[in-house]
Amino acid sequence: MARLTGVIIITSVYSYAYNKRKVRLCMVSGKHTDNRIKKNCPMLDKPESGVKCVITNDRFDCLRKVGEELSDLTVLGPEDLAAAASSREFNILVTNELKFFPEEKYQYQIIALFRTTSGIQDLRDVRGKKFCHPGYESAIDWTPVLATYFENTIIEKECDPNKTLIENRVAAASKFFGAACMPGPWTTDTNLDSKLKSRYRNLCAICDNPAGCYSDDKYHGRIGAVMCLADGIGDVAWVRIADAQEYFRTQGINKGDYRYLCYDGTTRSMQTEEPCPWIAKPWPVVVTNSNQNEKVFNLMMTLDTQNVPWHGALVRLLENYHLAQINRDDSGTPGDYLRRVPGFLSANTHTPCKPSRTIQWCVSSNVEQRKCMWLRQALSVYGDEPNLSCIARTSRMACMEAVTQQEAELFVIRPDEELVAKQKGLKRVVHVFTNKIEDVNKVAAVVRRDSKINNLEQLRGLKACFTGYQTIGWNAFVSIMRNMSGSNWDPLDIKAVSNFFKESCVPGLKENSFKIHTFPSNLYSLCKEGAEYKDETSAFRCLVNGGGDVAFISPDTVKKNTGNQNQQTWAHGLKGSDFKPICFKESDPDSCFLTWTTLGSVMVNQNISSIRFEEIYSTLLEMDQLFGKTYNGQTPAFLLYGSYDGNHSIIFPKQTQHLQSDISHVHLDRSYVQIIEDLITNPPQSSARKLHFDLLQLCLMCIVLSIINRVMNQ
Ligand SMILES: *[C@@H]1O[C@H](CO)[C@@H](O)[C@H](O)[C@H]1NC(C)=O
Ligand SMILES: *[C@@H]1O[C@H](CO)[C@@H](O)[C@H](O)[C@H]1NC(C)=O
Ligand SMILES: *[C@@H]1O[C@H](CO)[C@@H](O)[C@H](O)[C@H]1NC(C)=O
Ligand SMILES: *[C@@H]1O[C@H](CO)[C@@H](O)[C@H](O)[C@H]1NC(C)=O
Ligand SMILES: *[C@@H]1O[C@H](CO)[C@@H](O)[C@H](O)[C@H]1NC(C)=O
């Protein structure tokens, strides 16, 4: 009996605590929301409130948190719901719509409106007609999925392998329509855009400025496309219902001259019949997980913003729209919800080309794989084709190999991997870049402040600390010294460095040396036993108390390990001013480094076709624009360079600001890109080749020995 009571007490305490537990509201931090969060979340922290805030950095993070029950409710956009619907992983339910206009069922609906004198009676009649389109560039409420739904439905998809997917779509439209005005960029890659505009001129022919076809055209945009039709320029237009009706009303245009063209091929009178929208854009929604949905439903149903201050704070955090409760029986999964919206789900399904145009992205860890899967989802609902697939390998080296073997198409390479990647036949598509000059990574020859050393030549005969063989510091030193010394520099890089320094620590050489005696021992004699780490701090420590006179490291490493930043005993009392980088021009502090690097490169196999290269390049630019540093709307849906579930620098380094092919605007000498070019076009005889040669010699000896052996035994 006592035991039973105990159980009952424990259960009721548990359920009391459970019911008392606050509903966790997932909020996305950002420039538009931080003020609201700062003002309202503290009001939710009060004891009487039933809700508390959980802060993340993008909406997909909130979606995952609600799905994984780390949070209980959040606000999502319709595209986010489409991504959630196709991932099927999460049990989430839609509870409310956030309506800006309470009486409107959807944010907006799109129609195909035509002029009765155009001779259109049926979908087939659209062929050869003049088409008015508002433009393709993504905006808060406009995505490629919405922009292309009409064309994708009425025009047969082309998959010419000699054209990029974008060109295929444009070419098909150019063939289908007699003329059109499709102003503004067709792709984020401006060079490709101009090329397409000049190749498929009829798609700009009825714009106000056909030669420009820019976003500032009279017929660009929501109203522009309506005007293009109403001015008698075009025959059929892809426009929002509300925009067309409003424009016709204010301009006094006779609706009797226009009809709606419906998805099923029928037509309806604009004057007397209801419109037949092709696709609707739903409102943002509140979602909850299946575990907490009862509680969230009840809370949302009983909100009393007039009398309960924390209810007011909650509603302000939910964007302050009119909260429309969804009928409990109608609430459902994202898929259930979106199926009731005309066109939305079918517009999000594309028929793939054969052979597939899917871009295969190599990832080298579980967390990279998961982030890549969300990038894939984000691109499929917010972006244009082609789509992505994430190819998993177990290491970074294996990913480079996969790209070499064409088992994957691209991989994000770090600066210290660029030489190996190039040697494997990989080619850069874009640089991973930061615009902050202080985030540009530099490697310098760092010496003690009180030393008399002022240039690289004065290092001859001294002791050097490297981070490893063929690392950025090694490569820069070899390339620069070779250029400065001309024929005095031994073509075999290890021999040259071995001759130049009396002693060095090049981590990694010793382990490989006992296998075969290729590396002169003075290249690792300075390494401390058991402390052979190929990292920056070890190289700095080698300078501090390992007997080195110079360390080839980033100036940041000095900062991170001096002035009490590093608590280990060897770093005690070190000051940043105890060290100095060697400068190339004596009085120029901006010349005090060996080389500077970008944050990395996105690389592909050098043998891929120019079409494929262009396709991958424009897809990367599109991703950068959609999911990069700047975003459309109140909060970012997905941040490509942001942290993933609290992990920083997954796939792209966290300092990344842009993907770009050109970095010539950076006015710094000795870029690592140049050094790599130098080492690739004019390779130092590397020990790898020498190793090969030695192995070959060894093998020949084995064969000779085994022959002798056989002969002797006979
Ligand atoms: C693609 O181009 C190649 C060479 O330019 C040509 O041989 C081939 O027929 C083209 N393929 C198509 C589908 O046009
Ligand atoms: C997107 O990629 C998947 C493979 O990951 C493929 O099965 C699917 O058909 C692709 N969709 C399109 C439109 O290419
Ligand atoms: C590129 O093609 C050439 C010639 O077919 C081949 O020898 C080379 O290995 C290929 N390179 C890569 C990285 O696949
Ligand atoms: C080699 O040195 C010359 C002048 O000293 C310079 O113009 C050139 O850019 C250098 N080349 C490399 C690869 O550093
Ligand atoms: C990601 O972050 C979590 C918690 O912040 C941590 O436990 C985990 O080790 C991290 N994973 C990686 C791969 O960094």
Coordinates of N, CA and C in Angstrom, one line a residue, residues 17 40 131 187 342 454 479 520 595 625 637 679:
A17 N 4.7 18.7 -12.5 CA 5.9 19.4 -13.0 C 5.7 19.5 -14.6
N40 N 10.3 41.4 -25.4 CA 9.2 40.5 -25.0 C 9.6 39.2 -24.3
F131 N 3.7 37.0 -74.0 CA 3.6 36.7 -72.6 C 4.2 37.8 -71.7
T187 N 19.1 34.7 -63.9 CA 20.0 33.9 -63.1 C 20.9 34.8 -62.3
P342 N -4.2 25.5 -53.3 CA -4.2 25.2 -54.7 C -2.7 25.3 -55.3
N454 N 65.9 40.7 -40.0 CA 65.0 41.6 -40.6 C 64.5 41.1 -42.0
S479 N 58.4 28.7 -52.2 CA 58.1 29.4 -53.5 C 58.8 30.8 -53.4
P520 N 66.2 14.3 -44.9 CA 67.4 14.5 -44.1 C 67.0 14.7 -42.7
T595 N 52.4 35.1 -46.9 CA 51.3 34.9 -47.8 C 49.9 35.1 -47.1
Q625 N 23.3 33.9 -52.6 CA 22.3 34.9 -52.5 C 21.1 34.6 -51.6
A637 N 15.6 31.7 -43.5 CA 15.1 30.3 -43.5 C 16.2 29.4 -43.1
L679 N 53.7 26.8 -57.7 CA 54.1 25.5 -57.4 C 53.5 24.4 -58.4

